[in-house]
Amino acid sequence: MPHRNKEAVVIGAGVFGVAAAKELRARGHAVTLVDPGPVPHPLAASTDVSKLVRGDYGHDALYTGLMAEALPLWARWNATLPRPLVHFSGWTVLSTTPMAPGTYEGDSFAALEARGAVPERLDAGAIARRFPAWGEGGFVDGYVNPRVGWTESGEVVARLVAEAVAAGVVLREGERVAAIDEADGRVTGVLLEGGERIAAATVVVAAGAWTPKLVPALADRFETVGQSVFHLRPADAEAFAPPRFLAWAADIGRTGWYGFPVTADGIVKLANHGEGVPCDPDAPREVPVHMLLAARRFLRERLPGLAGAPLVATRLCLYCDTFDGDFLIDRSPDVAGLVVATGGSGHGFKFAPVLGRLVGEALDGAAHPRFSWRPHEGATKESARARGRGLEARWREAWDGLGLTPPSGALAAVLDAWGRPGRAYHGLAHLDASLRAAEAVADLAARPAEVAFAVWLHDAVYDARAGAGENEAKSAAWAADLLRGAGAEEGVVARVVRMIEATAHAGGGDGGGDGISDVALVLDIDLAVLGAGPATFAAYDAGVRAEYAFAPDGAWKAGRRAVLEGFLARDAIYRTPVFRELLEARARQNLGEALARLG
C-alpha cells in the first residue's frame, strides 16, 4: 500500500486534470482522478471537435516560450498514436488593416521571426490566391504560421485519460466532489456527493469553471464566461480543407473570431474568443441570440462562402477566466496539500504537454510568478475580450450615427425609465439584448443608426395595464421629442416613430413603404426572445407573467393564449431571412410548449 503522504486526488478530468494526474503518478503518487463523467465530459471546456495549437502570442514571451517547448512534445506524442490527433497544417492570421507594432497580428509576427520561425507574410493578393475563401473578406495583411495547427481536443482528452489509467491512475467516473476535507490547516481528502470520503494528502483542483465552488477563497480571482461556438456544414467541403483553408484568426485582436478547416465528417467550426456572457457552470447553456446573429454577420462580411452554410450545432464553451488571463497553477498558501490548476482563460488546451510539469513545480513550491496564487490586482485581458462597452457607449454611438448631439440628461432619463421596478422582462436586460441584436444585423439595415435609436426607445415607456398600442405610442412620442430637440430632420423622426409604433405587433405586415427593411428588422429584434433557447424563453415567459401579476389567472391565461396563438398563426413569425433561418423553428417550439403549459 502506498504511503499515506503519497495519496492524491485530482478533481476534474479535463486537460489540466489529466495532465496533473499523469504527473503525480509519474512522481510515485497513488492518484485518484474524479470526474462527473462521461469522460471526456461534454460540458468541459476541453471537449469539442477541435482546439488550436498555435504559438502566436503577440509580445507575450512567457506563453510564446511555453509553446516553443510544447510543440515538439505534441509532435512526439502524436507520432505514437494509431492515427494523428494533432494536425500541423498551419494557421492563417488575417487582418483588415496593415499589421503594426502594438497589434496582436504585428507583435505575433515579430515574435515568431525573433525566435527563428518562418511565418510567411501575406498581402491582399496572396490571401486571395492562396486562400480563395478569404478573397472577398477585405483582408489586406497577415501571415501563415506553417508549424502549428489544431487538435481533435475531445479525442485527445480521451486518449490522455486512457494513458493515465494505464499508468495506474484510478478513474472515478460518474462521481462529483461535494467538498474538500481539511483538518488542522491541511487537506485530508475529498467528500463525494454520495457521502464517500477519499483520503489524500494532496488534492489538486482542476475543475475549470467549477473551481470557485470548491475553493471559495478564490471566487474573486475567477469569472465563468460562456463563449459561443458554431458548427457549419458547407455544401463544398473541399473548399474549406487544407491547403486552401487552414485554421485561422480573422482580426482576432479586435473581434475575437477564429476557426478551423473542415473535419473528416464535413464540419467547419467557427468560434468567438471575445467578451462572452457571464454564467453559472451549473445553469443551462444557451448561445445568446445576438451571438447567433453576430456569427452570421461575420460570415456575410468576411467569409461569404460560408454565409449560407447550414448551422448544425451550437455550443457555449465555458471559460474559467482569471482576472488577468494568466493560469492559476499553484499550491494554497493557507491549506497545506491543496493545489489549484485551472484558469485556462480560453487558451489553456494547447499547453497540455507542459501542464503536468507546471503542476509539479507548483507542488514543489516553485510555481511561476504569473501562475501563482495571487491577489486580484486589475485586469489585463485582450482587447477583444474587454467589457468596457456598455449602454453609455452604445447610446453615444447611436447619436453619433445620426450625426446629432443628445439632449442633456436624456440618457439618465431613458435608463431610469427602462430600470423602473416591476419590469421583470421589459427592463434593462431586454434593452441590452435588443441593442446587441441590432448591432449584429446593422449591415442589413438601410439606416442602422435609426434602427439603433428606435431600439433604444421602443419600450422606454411600459405599463402592463396600458391599452393596446399605448406604450408604443408614448415611447414613439418620447423618441420624437428627443430627436426634434437635437435638431433631427423630420424624415428621421417619422421613420423612427414608425419603427417604434410597429412594435405593438398589431398586424402581420412589416410597416410598408419606405424603410420597410428597417421596420422589419426592429420588429424581429423585438421578438428575438421567442426564438431563444428554452431557459431564456422560460425566463421571458415568467417575466411577462410577473409584469401582469395584477391579472387573475383565468384572464391572464386567456389573454396570453390569444397572443401566443396569434404569433403561431402567422405564415412566418419573423420577417427577415436571417431571423427566420436562425430562430423560426425554435420560436414555434417555444410558443407551442408555452401554450401547453397554459393548459
Coordinates of C-alpha atoms in Angstrom, one line a residue:
M1 CA 0.0 0.0 0.0
P2 CA 1.4 3.5 -0.9
H3 CA 2.5 5.7 1.9
R4 CA -0.3 8.0 3.2
N5 CA 1.6 11.1 2.1
K6 CA 1.7 9.8 -1.4
E7 CA -2.1 9.6 -1.9
A8 CA -3.5 12.2 -4.2
V9 CA -6.9 13.2 -5.6
V10 CA -7.3 15.2 -8.7
I11 CA -10.7 16.8 -9.2
G12 CA -11.6 17.1 -12.9
A13 CA -10.6 15.0 -15.9
G14 CA -10.2 17.8 -18.4
V15 CA -6.8 18.7 -19.9
F16 CA -5.5 20.4 -16.7
G17 CA -6.7 17.5 -14.5
V18 CA -5.4 14.6 -16.6
A19 CA -2.1 16.3 -17.1
A20 CA -1.8 16.7 -13.3
A21 CA -2.8 13.1 -12.7
K22 CA -0.2 11.8 -15.1
E23 CA 2.5 14.0 -13.5
L24 CA 1.6 12.9 -9.9
R25 CA 1.5 9.3 -11.0
A26 CA 5.0 9.6 -12.6
R27 CA 6.2 11.0 -9.2
G28 CA 5.0 7.9 -7.4
H29 CA 1.7 9.1 -6.0
A30 CA -1.3 6.8 -5.7
V31 CA -3.7 9.0 -7.8
T32 CA -7.5 9.1 -7.9
L33 CA -9.0 11.1 -10.7
V34 CA -12.6 12.2 -10.0
D35 CA -14.9 13.4 -12.7
P36 CA -18.7 13.6 -13.1
G37 CA -18.4 12.0 -16.4
P38 CA -18.7 10.9 -19.0
V39 CA -15.0 11.4 -19.8
P40 CA -14.4 13.5 -21.8
H41 CA -17.2 15.4 -20.2
P42 CA -19.4 17.0 -22.9
L43 CA -19.7 20.3 -20.9
A44 CA -16.0 20.6 -20.1
A45 CA -14.0 23.4 -21.8
S46 CA -11.6 20.8 -23.1
T47 CA -14.3 19.0 -25.0
D48 CA -15.1 19.8 -28.6
V49 CA -14.1 18.7 -32.1
S50 CA -11.1 20.9 -32.2
K51 CA -8.8 23.3 -30.4
L52 CA -6.0 25.5 -31.7
V53 CA -2.4 24.5 -31.3
R54 CA -0.5 27.7 -32.0
G55 CA 2.5 29.6 -30.7
D56 CA 1.4 33.1 -31.7
Y57 CA 1.0 35.2 -28.5
G58 CA 1.8 38.7 -29.5
H59 CA 4.6 40.1 -27.4
D60 CA 3.9 37.7 -24.5
A61 CA 7.3 36.0 -24.2
L62 CA 6.1 33.6 -21.4
Y63 CA 3.4 31.9 -23.5
T64 CA 5.4 32.1 -26.7
G65 CA 8.2 30.3 -24.9
L66 CA 6.0 27.6 -23.3
M67 CA 4.6 26.8 -26.8
A68 CA 8.1 26.5 -28.2
E69 CA 8.5 23.8 -25.6
A70 CA 5.1 22.3 -26.1
L71 CA 5.0 22.0 -29.9
P72 CA 7.8 19.3 -30.2
L73 CA 6.2 17.4 -27.3
W74 CA 2.9 17.5 -29.2
A75 CA 4.6 16.2 -32.3
R76 CA 6.4 13.4 -30.4
W77 CA 3.2 12.3 -28.7
N78 CA 1.3 12.5 -31.9
A79 CA 3.8 10.1 -33.6
T80 CA 2.9 7.4 -31.1
L81 CA -0.8 7.3 -31.9
P82 CA -2.6 4.9 -34.2
R83 CA -3.8 8.0 -36.1
P84 CA -2.8 11.6 -35.7
L85 CA -4.9 13.7 -33.4
V86 CA -2.8 16.8 -33.9
H87 CA -2.8 18.3 -37.4
F88 CA 0.2 20.5 -38.1
S89 CA -1.4 22.0 -41.2
G90 CA -0.6 25.6 -40.3
W91 CA -2.8 28.5 -39.4
T92 CA -3.6 31.8 -41.0
V93 CA -3.6 35.1 -39.2
L94 CA -5.6 37.7 -41.1
S95 CA -6.1 41.5 -40.7
T96 CA -8.3 44.1 -42.4
T97 CA -5.7 46.7 -41.5
P98 CA -1.9 46.7 -42.0
M99 CA -0.1 44.7 -39.3
A100 CA 1.7 47.1 -36.9
P101 CA 3.6 47.0 -33.6
G102 CA 1.1 47.0 -30.7
T103 CA -1.4 44.8 -32.5
Y104 CA -1.8 41.1 -31.9
E105 CA -1.0 40.3 -35.5
G106 CA 2.0 42.6 -35.8
D107 CA 3.5 41.6 -32.4
S108 CA 3.0 37.9 -33.1
F109 CA 4.7 38.0 -36.4
A110 CA 7.7 39.9 -34.9
A111 CA 7.9 37.4 -32.0
L112 CA 7.9 34.4 -34.4
E113 CA 10.6 35.9 -36.5
A114 CA 12.7 36.8 -33.4
R115 CA 12.6 33.1 -32.4
G116 CA 13.7 31.9 -35.8
A117 CA 10.3 30.7 -37.0
V118 CA 9.4 31.2 -40.7
P119 CA 6.0 32.9 -40.9
E120 CA 5.0 33.7 -44.4
R121 CA 3.8 37.3 -44.9
L122 CA 0.6 37.7 -46.9
D123 CA -0.8 40.7 -48.7
A124 CA -4.3 41.0 -50.2
G125 CA -3.3 39.4 -53.4
A126 CA -1.6 36.5 -51.7
I127 CA -4.6 35.9 -49.4
A128 CA -6.9 35.7 -52.4
R129 CA -4.6 33.4 -54.4
R130 CA -3.6 31.0 -51.5
F131 CA -6.9 31.0 -49.7
P132 CA -9.7 31.8 -52.1
A133 CA -12.4 31.6 -49.4
W134 CA -11.0 34.7 -47.8
G135 CA -10.6 36.6 -51.1
E136 CA -13.7 38.7 -50.7
G137 CA -13.3 39.4 -46.9
G138 CA -11.5 42.6 -47.1
F139 CA -8.2 41.3 -45.6
V140 CA -5.1 43.2 -46.6
D141 CA -2.4 41.8 -44.4
G142 CA -1.5 38.7 -42.4
Y143 CA 0.7 35.7 -42.3
V144 CA 0.8 31.9 -42.3
N145 CA 2.5 30.1 -39.5
P146 CA 3.2 26.6 -41.0
R147 CA 4.5 24.9 -37.9
V148 CA 1.2 24.9 -35.9
G149 CA -2.4 23.8 -36.5
W150 CA -5.2 22.2 -34.5
T151 CA -6.0 19.2 -32.4
E152 CA -9.1 16.9 -32.1
S153 CA -9.5 18.0 -28.5
G154 CA -12.2 15.6 -27.3
E155 CA -10.3 12.7 -28.7
V156 CA -7.0 14.0 -27.1
V157 CA -8.6 14.1 -23.7
A158 CA -10.0 10.6 -24.1
R159 CA -6.5 9.3 -25.1
L160 CA -4.7 11.1 -22.2
V161 CA -7.2 9.7 -19.7
A162 CA -6.7 6.2 -21.1
E163 CA -2.9 6.7 -20.8
A164 CA -3.3 7.8 -17.2
V165 CA -5.4 4.8 -16.3
A166 CA -2.9 2.5 -18.0
A167 CA -0.2 4.1 -15.8
G168 CA -2.1 3.3 -12.7
V169 CA -4.4 6.3 -12.1
V170 CA -7.7 5.3 -10.6
L171 CA -10.5 6.9 -12.5
R172 CA -13.7 7.6 -10.5
E173 CA -16.0 8.4 -13.4
G174 CA -19.6 9.5 -12.6
E175 CA -18.7 10.9 -9.2
R176 CA -19.0 14.5 -8.0
V177 CA -16.9 16.1 -5.3
A178 CA -19.1 17.9 -2.8
A179 CA -16.3 19.4 -0.6
I180 CA -12.6 19.3 0.1
D181 CA -11.9 17.8 3.6
E182 CA -9.5 19.8 5.8
A183 CA -8.1 19.4 9.3
D184 CA -5.6 21.5 11.2
G185 CA -4.7 23.6 8.2
R186 CA -4.1 20.8 5.6
V187 CA -6.2 18.7 3.3
T188 CA -7.2 15.2 4.3
G189 CA -9.1 14.2 1.2
V190 CA -12.4 14.9 -0.5
L191 CA -16.1 14.2 0.2
L192 CA -18.1 12.8 -2.7
E193 CA -21.8 13.8 -3.2
G194 CA -22.8 10.2 -2.3
G195 CA -21.2 10.6 1.1
E196 CA -18.0 8.6 0.5
R197 CA -14.7 10.1 1.6
I198 CA -11.5 9.6 -0.3
A199 CA -8.4 10.2 1.9
A200 CA -5.5 12.0 0.4
A201 CA -2.6 14.2 1.5
T202 CA -2.7 16.1 -1.8
V203 CA -5.8 17.4 -3.6
V204 CA -5.4 19.1 -7.0
V205 CA -8.5 21.1 -8.0
A206 CA -8.6 21.2 -11.8
A207 CA -12.3 21.7 -12.1
G208 CA -12.3 24.6 -14.5
A209 CA -15.4 26.8 -14.1
W210 CA -16.5 24.8 -11.1
T211 CA -13.2 25.6 -9.2
P212 CA -14.6 28.7 -7.3
K213 CA -17.4 26.5 -5.9
L214 CA -14.9 24.1 -4.4
V215 CA -12.4 26.8 -3.4
P216 CA -14.5 29.8 -2.3
A217 CA -11.4 31.7 -1.3
L218 CA -10.6 32.1 -5.0
A219 CA -14.0 33.4 -6.0
D220 CA -12.8 36.9 -6.6
R221 CA -10.0 35.6 -8.9
F222 CA -12.2 33.8 -11.4
E223 CA -15.2 34.5 -13.6
T224 CA -17.1 31.9 -15.6
V225 CA -17.7 33.2 -19.1
G226 CA -19.6 31.4 -21.9
Q227 CA -18.1 31.7 -25.4
S228 CA -20.1 30.9 -28.5
V229 CA -19.1 28.0 -30.8
F230 CA -20.8 27.2 -34.1
H231 CA -20.6 24.1 -36.3
L232 CA -21.5 24.6 -40.0
R233 CA -21.8 22.1 -42.8
P234 CA -20.8 23.7 -46.2
A235 CA -22.0 22.2 -49.4
D236 CA -18.5 22.2 -50.8
A237 CA -16.4 20.7 -48.0
E238 CA -13.2 20.7 -50.1
A239 CA -13.2 24.4 -50.4
F240 CA -12.6 24.6 -46.7
A241 CA -9.9 21.9 -46.4
P242 CA -6.1 22.4 -46.3
P243 CA -4.1 23.6 -48.0
R244 CA -6.7 26.1 -49.4
F245 CA -8.2 26.7 -45.9
L246 CA -6.3 26.5 -42.7
A247 CA -7.0 27.1 -39.0
W248 CA -7.4 30.8 -38.8
A249 CA -7.8 34.0 -36.8
A250 CA -9.5 37.0 -38.5
D251 CA -9.0 40.4 -36.8
I252 CA -9.0 38.3 -33.6
G253 CA -7.4 41.0 -31.5
R254 CA -10.4 43.2 -32.2
T255 CA -13.3 40.9 -33.0
G256 CA -12.4 37.5 -31.4
W257 CA -13.3 35.4 -34.4
Y258 CA -11.3 32.3 -35.2
G259 CA -12.0 28.8 -36.6
F260 CA -10.8 25.6 -38.3
P261 CA -10.7 23.7 -41.5
V262 CA -13.3 21.2 -42.3
T263 CA -13.3 18.0 -40.2
A264 CA -13.5 14.5 -41.6
D265 CA -17.3 14.5 -41.2
G266 CA -17.7 17.8 -43.1
I267 CA -18.0 20.3 -40.2
V268 CA -16.4 23.7 -40.2
K269 CA -16.1 25.2 -36.7
L270 CA -16.4 28.9 -36.1
A271 CA -15.9 30.4 -32.6
N272 CA -15.5 33.7 -30.8
H273 CA -12.8 34.5 -28.2
G274 CA -14.4 37.7 -27.2
E275 CA -16.5 39.3 -24.4
G276 CA -18.7 36.3 -23.9
V277 CA -21.5 36.1 -21.4
P278 CA -21.1 35.6 -17.6
C279 CA -22.8 32.4 -16.5
D280 CA -23.1 29.8 -13.8
P281 CA -21.5 26.4 -14.8
D282 CA -24.5 24.5 -13.5
A283 CA -27.1 26.7 -15.4
P284 CA -28.4 25.7 -18.8
R285 CA -26.0 26.7 -21.6
E286 CA -27.5 28.6 -24.5
V287 CA -25.8 30.6 -27.2
P288 CA -27.3 34.1 -27.0
V289 CA -29.4 35.2 -29.9
H290 CA -27.1 38.2 -30.5
M291 CA -24.2 35.8 -31.0
L292 CA -26.1 33.7 -33.5
L293 CA -26.7 36.9 -35.4
A294 CA -23.2 38.1 -35.0
A295 CA -21.8 34.9 -36.4
R296 CA -23.9 35.2 -39.5
R297 CA -22.8 38.8 -39.9
F298 CA -19.1 37.9 -39.7
L299 CA -19.7 35.3 -42.3
R300 CA -21.6 37.6 -44.6
E301 CA -18.8 40.3 -44.4
R302 CA -15.6 38.2 -44.1
L303 CA -16.2 34.6 -45.2
P304 CA -19.1 34.8 -47.7
G305 CA -18.6 31.2 -48.9
L306 CA -19.9 30.0 -45.5
A307 CA -22.6 32.7 -45.1
G308 CA -25.4 30.3 -46.3
A309 CA -24.0 27.1 -44.8
P310 CA -26.5 25.3 -42.6
L311 CA -25.8 25.7 -38.9
V312 CA -25.9 22.2 -37.5
A313 CA -24.8 22.7 -33.9
T314 CA -24.0 25.4 -31.4
R315 CA -22.2 25.3 -28.1
L316 CA -21.5 27.6 -25.2
C317 CA -17.9 26.8 -24.2
L318 CA -17.2 27.8 -20.6
Y319 CA -14.0 29.7 -19.9
C320 CA -12.6 29.7 -16.4
D321 CA -11.3 33.2 -16.7
T322 CA -8.8 34.6 -14.3
F323 CA -8.9 38.3 -13.7
D324 CA -5.7 38.8 -15.7
G325 CA -5.9 36.0 -18.3
D326 CA -3.0 34.0 -16.8
F327 CA -3.4 30.5 -15.5
L328 CA -3.5 29.8 -11.8
I329 CA -1.3 26.8 -11.1
D330 CA -0.1 26.9 -7.5
R331 CA -0.4 25.4 -4.0
S332 CA -2.5 27.2 -1.5
P333 CA -0.7 29.5 0.9
D334 CA -3.2 28.7 3.6
V335 CA -4.1 25.0 3.3
A336 CA -1.2 22.5 3.0
G337 CA -1.6 19.9 0.3
L338 CA -4.1 21.9 -1.7
V339 CA -3.1 22.7 -5.3
V340 CA -5.2 24.5 -7.9
A341 CA -4.6 24.0 -11.6
T342 CA -7.1 25.9 -13.7
G343 CA -7.8 29.4 -15.1
G344 CA -7.3 28.4 -18.7
S345 CA -9.0 31.6 -19.7
G346 CA -9.8 30.2 -23.2
H347 CA -6.2 29.4 -24.2
G348 CA -5.1 26.5 -21.9
F349 CA -5.6 23.4 -24.0
K350 CA -2.6 23.9 -26.4
F351 CA -0.3 23.7 -23.4
A352 CA -1.3 20.1 -22.5
P353 CA 2.3 18.7 -22.9
V354 CA 3.7 21.2 -20.3
L355 CA 0.8 21.5 -17.9
G356 CA 2.0 18.5 -15.9
R357 CA 5.4 20.0 -15.4
L358 CA 3.8 23.3 -14.2
V359 CA 1.6 21.4 -11.7
G360 CA 4.7 19.5 -10.4
E361 CA 6.6 22.8 -10.0
A362 CA 3.6 24.2 -8.1
L363 CA 3.6 21.2 -5.8
D364 CA 7.3 21.7 -5.1
G365 CA 6.6 25.4 -4.2
A366 CA 8.2 26.7 -7.4
A367 CA 5.2 28.0 -9.3
H368 CA 5.9 30.5 -12.0
P369 CA 5.1 34.0 -10.5
R370 CA 2.5 34.7 -13.2
F371 CA 0.7 31.5 -12.4
S372 CA 0.9 32.0 -8.6
W373 CA -1.9 32.1 -6.0
R374 CA -2.1 35.9 -6.5
P375 CA -4.4 38.7 -5.3
H376 CA -6.8 40.4 -7.7
E377 CA -4.9 43.4 -8.8
G378 CA -6.6 44.5 -12.0
A379 CA -7.5 43.1 -15.4
T380 CA -5.2 42.8 -18.4
K381 CA -7.3 40.8 -20.8
E382 CA -7.0 41.1 -24.6
S383 CA -8.9 44.0 -26.1
A384 CA -11.4 41.7 -27.9
R385 CA -12.4 40.3 -24.5
A386 CA -12.7 43.6 -22.6
R387 CA -16.0 44.5 -21.1
G388 CA -15.9 48.3 -21.2
R389 CA -18.5 48.9 -23.9
G390 CA -21.8 49.2 -22.1
L391 CA -25.1 51.1 -22.5
E392 CA -23.5 54.5 -22.3
A393 CA -21.1 53.8 -25.1
R394 CA -23.9 52.4 -27.3
W395 CA -26.0 55.5 -26.6
R396 CA -23.2 57.7 -27.8
E397 CA -22.7 55.5 -30.9
A398 CA -26.4 55.8 -31.8
W399 CA -26.4 59.6 -31.6
D400 CA -23.0 59.7 -33.5
G401 CA -24.5 57.6 -36.2
L402 CA -27.4 60.1 -36.5
G403 CA -24.9 63.0 -36.6
L404 CA -26.6 64.6 -33.6
T405 CA -25.8 65.5 -30.0
P406 CA -28.2 64.1 -27.5
P407 CA -30.1 66.5 -25.2
S408 CA -28.6 66.9 -21.8
G409 CA -29.8 64.3 -19.3
A410 CA -31.5 62.2 -21.9
L411 CA -29.6 59.0 -21.2
A412 CA -30.2 59.2 -17.5
A413 CA -33.9 59.7 -18.1
V414 CA -34.1 56.8 -20.6
L415 CA -32.2 54.4 -18.4
D416 CA -34.3 55.4 -15.4
A417 CA -37.4 54.6 -17.4
W418 CA -36.1 51.2 -18.5
G419 CA -34.9 50.3 -15.0
R420 CA -38.1 51.1 -13.1
P421 CA -39.4 48.5 -10.6
G422 CA -41.9 46.0 -11.9
R423 CA -40.2 45.5 -15.3
A424 CA -39.5 41.8 -14.8
Y425 CA -38.9 41.3 -18.6
H426 CA -39.2 44.7 -20.3
G427 CA -36.2 46.1 -18.5
L428 CA -32.6 46.9 -18.9
A429 CA -31.6 43.3 -19.8
H430 CA -34.1 43.3 -22.7
L431 CA -32.7 46.7 -23.8
D432 CA -29.2 45.4 -23.8
A433 CA -30.1 42.2 -25.6
S434 CA -32.0 44.2 -28.2
L435 CA -29.2 46.6 -28.8
R436 CA -26.7 43.7 -29.2
A437 CA -29.0 42.1 -31.8
A438 CA -29.4 45.4 -33.6
E439 CA -25.6 45.7 -33.8
A440 CA -25.3 42.2 -35.2
V441 CA -27.7 43.0 -38.1
A442 CA -26.6 46.6 -38.7
D443 CA -25.1 45.7 -42.0
L444 CA -28.6 44.7 -43.2
A445 CA -30.2 48.0 -42.3
A446 CA -30.8 50.8 -44.7
R447 CA -30.2 53.3 -41.8
P448 CA -28.6 51.4 -39.0
A449 CA -28.3 54.4 -36.6
E450 CA -32.1 55.0 -36.9
V451 CA -32.7 51.3 -36.2
A452 CA -30.4 51.5 -33.1
F453 CA -32.2 54.6 -31.9
A454 CA -35.6 53.0 -32.4
V455 CA -34.5 50.0 -30.3
W456 CA -33.3 52.3 -27.6
L457 CA -36.8 53.8 -27.2
H458 CA -39.1 51.0 -28.3
D459 CA -40.1 50.0 -24.8
A460 CA -38.9 53.1 -22.9
V461 CA -42.5 53.7 -21.8
Y462 CA -44.0 50.5 -20.5
D463 CA -47.1 49.9 -18.3
A464 CA -48.6 46.4 -18.4
R465 CA -52.0 48.0 -17.7
A466 CA -51.9 50.2 -20.7
G467 CA -54.2 49.7 -23.7
A468 CA -53.1 48.2 -27.0
G469 CA -50.5 50.3 -28.7
E470 CA -50.5 52.9 -25.9
N471 CA -47.0 52.1 -24.6
E472 CA -45.6 52.1 -28.2
A473 CA -47.3 55.4 -29.0
K474 CA -45.9 57.1 -25.9
S475 CA -42.4 55.6 -26.5
A476 CA -42.5 56.9 -30.1
A477 CA -43.6 60.4 -28.9
W478 CA -40.7 60.5 -26.5
A479 CA -38.3 59.5 -29.2
A480 CA -39.7 62.2 -31.5
D481 CA -39.2 64.8 -28.8
L482 CA -35.6 63.8 -28.2
L483 CA -34.8 63.8 -31.9
R484 CA -36.5 67.2 -32.6
G485 CA -34.7 68.6 -29.5
A486 CA -31.4 67.6 -31.1
G487 CA -32.4 69.1 -34.5
A488 CA -33.1 65.9 -36.4
E489 CA -34.8 66.2 -39.8
E490 CA -38.5 65.3 -39.9
G491 CA -37.8 62.4 -42.2
V492 CA -35.6 60.8 -39.5
V493 CA -38.3 61.5 -36.8
A494 CA -41.0 59.9 -38.9
R495 CA -39.1 56.8 -39.7
V496 CA -38.1 56.2 -36.1
V497 CA -41.7 56.8 -34.9
R498 CA -42.9 54.3 -37.4
M499 CA -40.5 51.7 -36.3
I500 CA -41.4 52.1 -32.6
E501 CA -45.1 52.2 -33.2
A502 CA -44.9 49.0 -35.3
T503 CA -43.6 47.1 -32.2
A504 CA -47.2 46.9 -31.0
H505 CA -47.3 43.9 -33.4
A506 CA -50.9 44.7 -34.2
G507 CA -50.8 43.1 -37.6
G508 CA -48.8 40.8 -39.8
G509 CA -47.2 43.5 -42.0
D510 CA -43.8 44.9 -41.6
G511 CA -44.7 48.6 -41.9
G512 CA -44.8 49.0 -45.6
G513 CA -43.4 51.9 -47.8
D514 CA -40.0 53.5 -47.5
G515 CA -37.8 51.9 -44.8
I516 CA -39.6 48.6 -44.9
S517 CA -36.5 46.5 -44.2
D518 CA -35.6 48.7 -41.2
V519 CA -39.1 48.3 -39.7
A520 CA -38.9 44.5 -40.3
L521 CA -35.5 44.4 -38.5
V522 CA -36.8 46.3 -35.5
L523 CA -39.9 44.0 -35.3
D524 CA -37.7 40.9 -35.5
I525 CA -35.3 42.3 -32.9
D526 CA -38.2 42.9 -30.5
L527 CA -39.4 39.3 -30.9
A528 CA -36.0 37.7 -30.9
V529 CA -36.5 36.2 -27.4
L530 CA -39.3 34.0 -28.8
G531 CA -36.6 32.0 -30.7
A532 CA -34.1 32.0 -27.8
G533 CA -33.0 28.8 -26.0
P534 CA -35.6 27.1 -23.7
A535 CA -34.2 28.6 -20.5
T536 CA -34.1 32.1 -21.9
F537 CA -37.6 31.8 -23.2
A538 CA -38.8 30.4 -19.9
A539 CA -37.4 33.4 -18.1
Y540 CA -39.0 35.7 -20.5
D541 CA -42.4 33.9 -20.1
A542 CA -42.2 34.1 -16.3
G543 CA -41.1 37.7 -16.5
V544 CA -44.1 38.7 -18.6
R545 CA -46.4 36.9 -16.1
A546 CA -44.8 38.8 -13.2
E547 CA -45.5 42.1 -15.0
Y548 CA -49.1 41.0 -15.2
A549 CA -49.3 39.9 -11.6
F550 CA -52.4 42.0 -11.2
A551 CA -54.3 39.9 -13.7
P552 CA -56.4 37.0 -12.3
D553 CA -55.1 33.6 -13.5
G554 CA -58.0 32.9 -15.8
A555 CA -57.9 36.3 -17.5
W556 CA -54.1 36.0 -17.8
K557 CA -54.2 32.6 -19.5
A558 CA -56.9 33.6 -21.9
G559 CA -55.1 36.8 -23.0
R560 CA -51.7 35.1 -23.1
R561 CA -53.1 32.2 -25.2
A562 CA -54.5 34.7 -27.7
V563 CA -51.2 36.4 -28.1
L564 CA -49.2 33.2 -28.5
E565 CA -51.7 31.7 -30.9
G566 CA -51.6 34.9 -32.9
F567 CA -47.9 34.5 -33.4
L568 CA -48.2 30.8 -34.3
A569 CA -50.9 31.6 -36.9
R570 CA -48.6 33.7 -38.9
D571 CA -47.0 32.2 -42.0
A572 CA -43.7 33.3 -40.5
I573 CA -43.1 34.8 -37.1
Y574 CA -40.0 36.6 -38.3
R575 CA -40.0 39.0 -41.3
T576 CA -36.3 38.9 -42.3
P577 CA -34.5 35.8 -43.7
V578 CA -31.7 35.8 -41.1
F579 CA -34.1 35.8 -38.2
R580 CA -36.3 33.1 -39.9
E581 CA -33.3 30.9 -40.5
L582 CA -31.9 31.1 -37.0
L583 CA -35.0 31.5 -34.8
E584 CA -38.2 30.5 -36.5
A585 CA -38.2 26.8 -35.7
R586 CA -37.1 27.3 -32.1
A587 CA -39.7 30.1 -31.7
R588 CA -42.5 27.8 -32.8
Q589 CA -41.4 25.1 -30.4
N590 CA -41.1 27.6 -27.5
L591 CA -44.6 29.0 -28.2
G592 CA -46.1 25.6 -28.6
E593 CA -44.7 24.5 -25.2
A594 CA -45.8 27.7 -23.6
L595 CA -49.4 27.1 -24.8
A596 CA -49.2 23.6 -23.4
R597 CA -48.2 25.0 -20.0
L598 CA -51.2 27.3 -20.0
G599 CA -53.4 24.3 -20.2

